[in-house]
């Protein structure tokens, strides 16, 4: 997607602080961290949000969830972490390319809404 911020990060047109990369996914540090560790994990294929996950593309989502524990271990998040995906305007999604936030390194607030 030519106009997508995260597609530009994948392409290397916008720099990012990468923590993990393979053929199908990329993880990098959030530019405005909400916790001591705040990493975004994204598929390299452009999926707009959780709402765009289908039987055809869900394999990359499963792969993301296999890699998240590896990233968490590498980041030293042995005491726990949160995985969040904001989907659509009511959830406050600001970048329309599927991404999972990994948040940790402190006791996180419990509010869900
Ligand atoms: P959302 O609000 O859509 O759930 O999450 C988007 C996230 O992307 C935000 O946490 C925001 O700080 C992060 N973000 C926005 N632009 C950039 C950028 O250019 N680089 C990085 N590393 N993160 C970004
Ligand atoms: Zn994209």
CSV table of C-alpha atoms and ligand atoms in Angstrom, one decimal:
chain,number,residue,atom,x,y,z
A,1,UNK,CA,0.0,0.0,0.0
A,2,UNK,CA,1.8,3.1,-1.3
A,3,UNK,CA,0.3,5.5,1.3
A,4,UNK,CA,0.6,3.3,4.4
A,5,UNK,CA,3.0,4.4,7.1
A,6,UNK,CA,3.8,0.8,8.2
A,7,UNK,CA,4.2,-0.4,4.6
A,8,UNK,CA,6.8,2.4,4.3
A,9,UNK,CA,8.6,1.2,7.4
A,10,UNK,CA,8.6,-2.4,6.0
A,11,UNK,CA,10.0,-1.1,2.7
A,12,UNK,CA,12.7,0.8,4.6
A,13,UNK,CA,11.5,4.2,3.3
A,14,UNK,CA,10.9,5.3,6.9
A,15,UNK,CA,13.5,4.2,9.5
A,16,UNK,CA,12.5,2.1,12.5
A,17,UNK,CA,14.2,0.6,15.5
A,18,UNK,CA,13.8,-3.1,14.6
A,19,UNK,CA,13.8,-5.8,17.2
A,20,UNK,CA,12.8,-8.8,15.0
A,21,UNK,CA,12.3,-9.4,11.3
A,22,UNK,CA,11.7,-12.4,9.1
A,23,UNK,CA,10.2,-13.1,5.7
A,24,UNK,CA,6.6,-12.3,6.8
A,25,UNK,CA,6.6,-10.1,9.9
A,26,UNK,CA,8.5,-7.2,11.4
A,27,UNK,CA,8.7,-5.9,15.0
A,28,UNK,CA,10.0,-2.5,16.0
A,29,UNK,CA,9.9,-0.1,18.9
A,30,UNK,CA,6.9,2.3,19.1
A,31,UNK,CA,8.0,5.9,18.5
A,32,UNK,CA,5.9,7.1,21.5
A,33,UNK,CA,6.3,4.3,24.1
A,34,UNK,CA,3.5,3.9,26.6
A,35,UNK,CA,5.5,1.5,28.8
A,36,UNK,CA,9.2,0.8,29.4
A,37,UNK,CA,8.9,-1.8,26.6
A,38,UNK,CA,6.5,-0.9,23.8
A,39,UNK,CA,7.0,-2.9,20.6
A,40,UNK,CA,4.8,-3.1,17.5
A,41,UNK,CA,4.5,-6.4,15.6
A,42,UNK,CA,3.2,-6.2,12.1
A,43,UNK,CA,2.7,-8.5,9.1
A,44,UNK,CA,4.6,-7.5,6.0
A,45,UNK,CA,1.4,-8.0,4.0
A,46,UNK,CA,-0.9,-5.0,4.2
A,47,UNK,CA,-4.0,-6.1,6.3
A,48,UNK,CA,-5.9,-3.0,7.5
A,49,UNK,CA,-6.8,-4.2,11.0
A,50,UNK,CA,-8.1,-7.2,12.9
A,51,UNK,CA,-11.3,-6.8,11.0
A,52,UNK,CA,-9.4,-7.7,7.8
A,53,UNK,CA,-8.2,-11.1,9.1
A,54,UNK,CA,-9.6,-14.0,7.0
A,55,UNK,CA,-9.0,-17.7,6.5
A,56,UNK,CA,-6.7,-16.8,3.7
A,57,UNK,CA,-4.3,-14.5,5.7
A,58,UNK,CA,-4.7,-15.7,9.3
A,59,UNK,CA,-1.5,-17.7,9.0
A,60,UNK,CA,0.6,-14.7,9.4
A,61,UNK,CA,-1.4,-13.7,12.5
A,62,UNK,CA,-0.7,-17.1,14.0
A,63,UNK,CA,3.0,-16.6,13.2
A,64,UNK,CA,3.0,-13.2,15.0
A,65,UNK,CA,1.6,-14.9,18.1
A,66,UNK,CA,4.4,-17.6,17.9
A,67,UNK,CA,7.0,-14.8,17.8
A,68,UNK,CA,5.5,-12.5,20.4
A,69,UNK,CA,6.7,-14.8,23.3
A,70,UNK,CA,10.2,-14.9,21.8
A,71,UNK,CA,10.3,-11.2,21.7
A,72,UNK,CA,9.0,-10.9,25.2
A,73,UNK,CA,11.7,-13.3,26.5
A,74,UNK,CA,14.4,-11.4,24.6
A,75,UNK,CA,13.1,-8.1,26.2
A,76,UNK,CA,13.2,-9.7,29.7
A,77,UNK,CA,9.4,-9.5,30.3
A,78,UNK,CA,9.4,-12.5,32.6
A,79,UNK,CA,6.9,-10.8,34.9
A,80,UNK,CA,4.3,-10.5,32.2
A,81,UNK,CA,3.2,-8.2,29.3
A,82,UNK,CA,0.1,-7.1,27.4
A,83,UNK,CA,-0.7,-7.7,23.8
A,84,UNK,CA,-3.2,-5.1,22.3
A,85,UNK,CA,-4.6,-4.5,18.8
A,86,UNK,CA,-6.8,-1.4,18.4
A,87,UNK,CA,-9.4,-2.0,15.6
A,88,UNK,CA,-11.2,0.9,14.1
A,89,UNK,CA,-12.1,4.4,15.2
A,90,UNK,CA,-13.9,3.5,18.5
A,91,UNK,CA,-10.7,1.6,19.6
A,92,UNK,CA,-8.5,4.5,18.6
A,93,UNK,CA,-6.6,2.8,15.8
A,94,UNK,CA,-4.4,5.5,14.2
A,95,UNK,CA,-2.4,3.5,11.7
A,96,UNK,CA,-4.6,1.4,9.3
A,97,UNK,CA,-2.1,-1.5,9.0
A,98,UNK,CA,-2.6,-4.5,11.4
A,99,UNK,CA,-0.3,-4.2,14.4
A,100,UNK,CA,0.0,-5.8,17.8
A,101,UNK,CA,1.4,-3.7,20.6
A,102,UNK,CA,3.6,-5.5,23.2
A,103,UNK,CA,3.6,-3.5,26.4
A,104,UNK,CA,5.5,-4.4,29.5
A,105,UNK,CA,8.3,-3.5,31.9
A,106,UNK,CA,5.9,-2.1,34.6
A,107,UNK,CA,2.6,-2.9,36.3
A,108,UNK,CA,0.1,-1.9,33.6
A,109,UNK,CA,-3.2,-0.2,34.4
A,110,UNK,CA,-6.2,-2.6,34.4
A,111,UNK,CA,-8.8,-0.4,32.6
A,112,UNK,CA,-10.0,-2.0,29.5
A,113,UNK,CA,-12.4,0.7,28.3
B,1,LIG,P1,-2.6,2.5,17.2
B,1,LIG,O1,-3.0,3.9,17.8
B,1,LIG,O2,-3.1,2.5,15.7
B,1,LIG,O3,-3.1,1.3,17.9
B,1,LIG,O4,-1.1,2.4,17.2
B,1,LIG,C1,-0.2,3.0,16.3
B,1,LIG,C2,1.1,3.2,17.0
B,1,LIG,O5,2.1,3.5,16.1
B,1,LIG,C3,1.1,4.3,18.1
B,1,LIG,O6,1.4,3.7,19.4
B,1,LIG,C4,2.2,5.2,17.6
B,1,LIG,O7,3.0,5.8,18.6
B,1,LIG,C5,3.0,4.4,16.6
B,1,LIG,N1,3.6,5.1,15.6
B,1,LIG,C6,3.1,6.0,14.8
B,1,LIG,N2,3.9,6.5,13.8
B,1,LIG,C7,5.1,5.8,14.1
B,1,LIG,C8,6.4,5.8,13.4
B,1,LIG,O8,6.6,6.5,12.5
B,1,LIG,N3,7.3,4.9,13.9
B,1,LIG,C9,7.1,4.1,15.0
B,1,LIG,N4,8.1,3.3,15.4
B,1,LIG,N5,5.9,4.1,15.6
B,1,LIG,C10,4.9,4.9,15.1
B,2,LIG,ZN1,0.4,-1.1,5.2
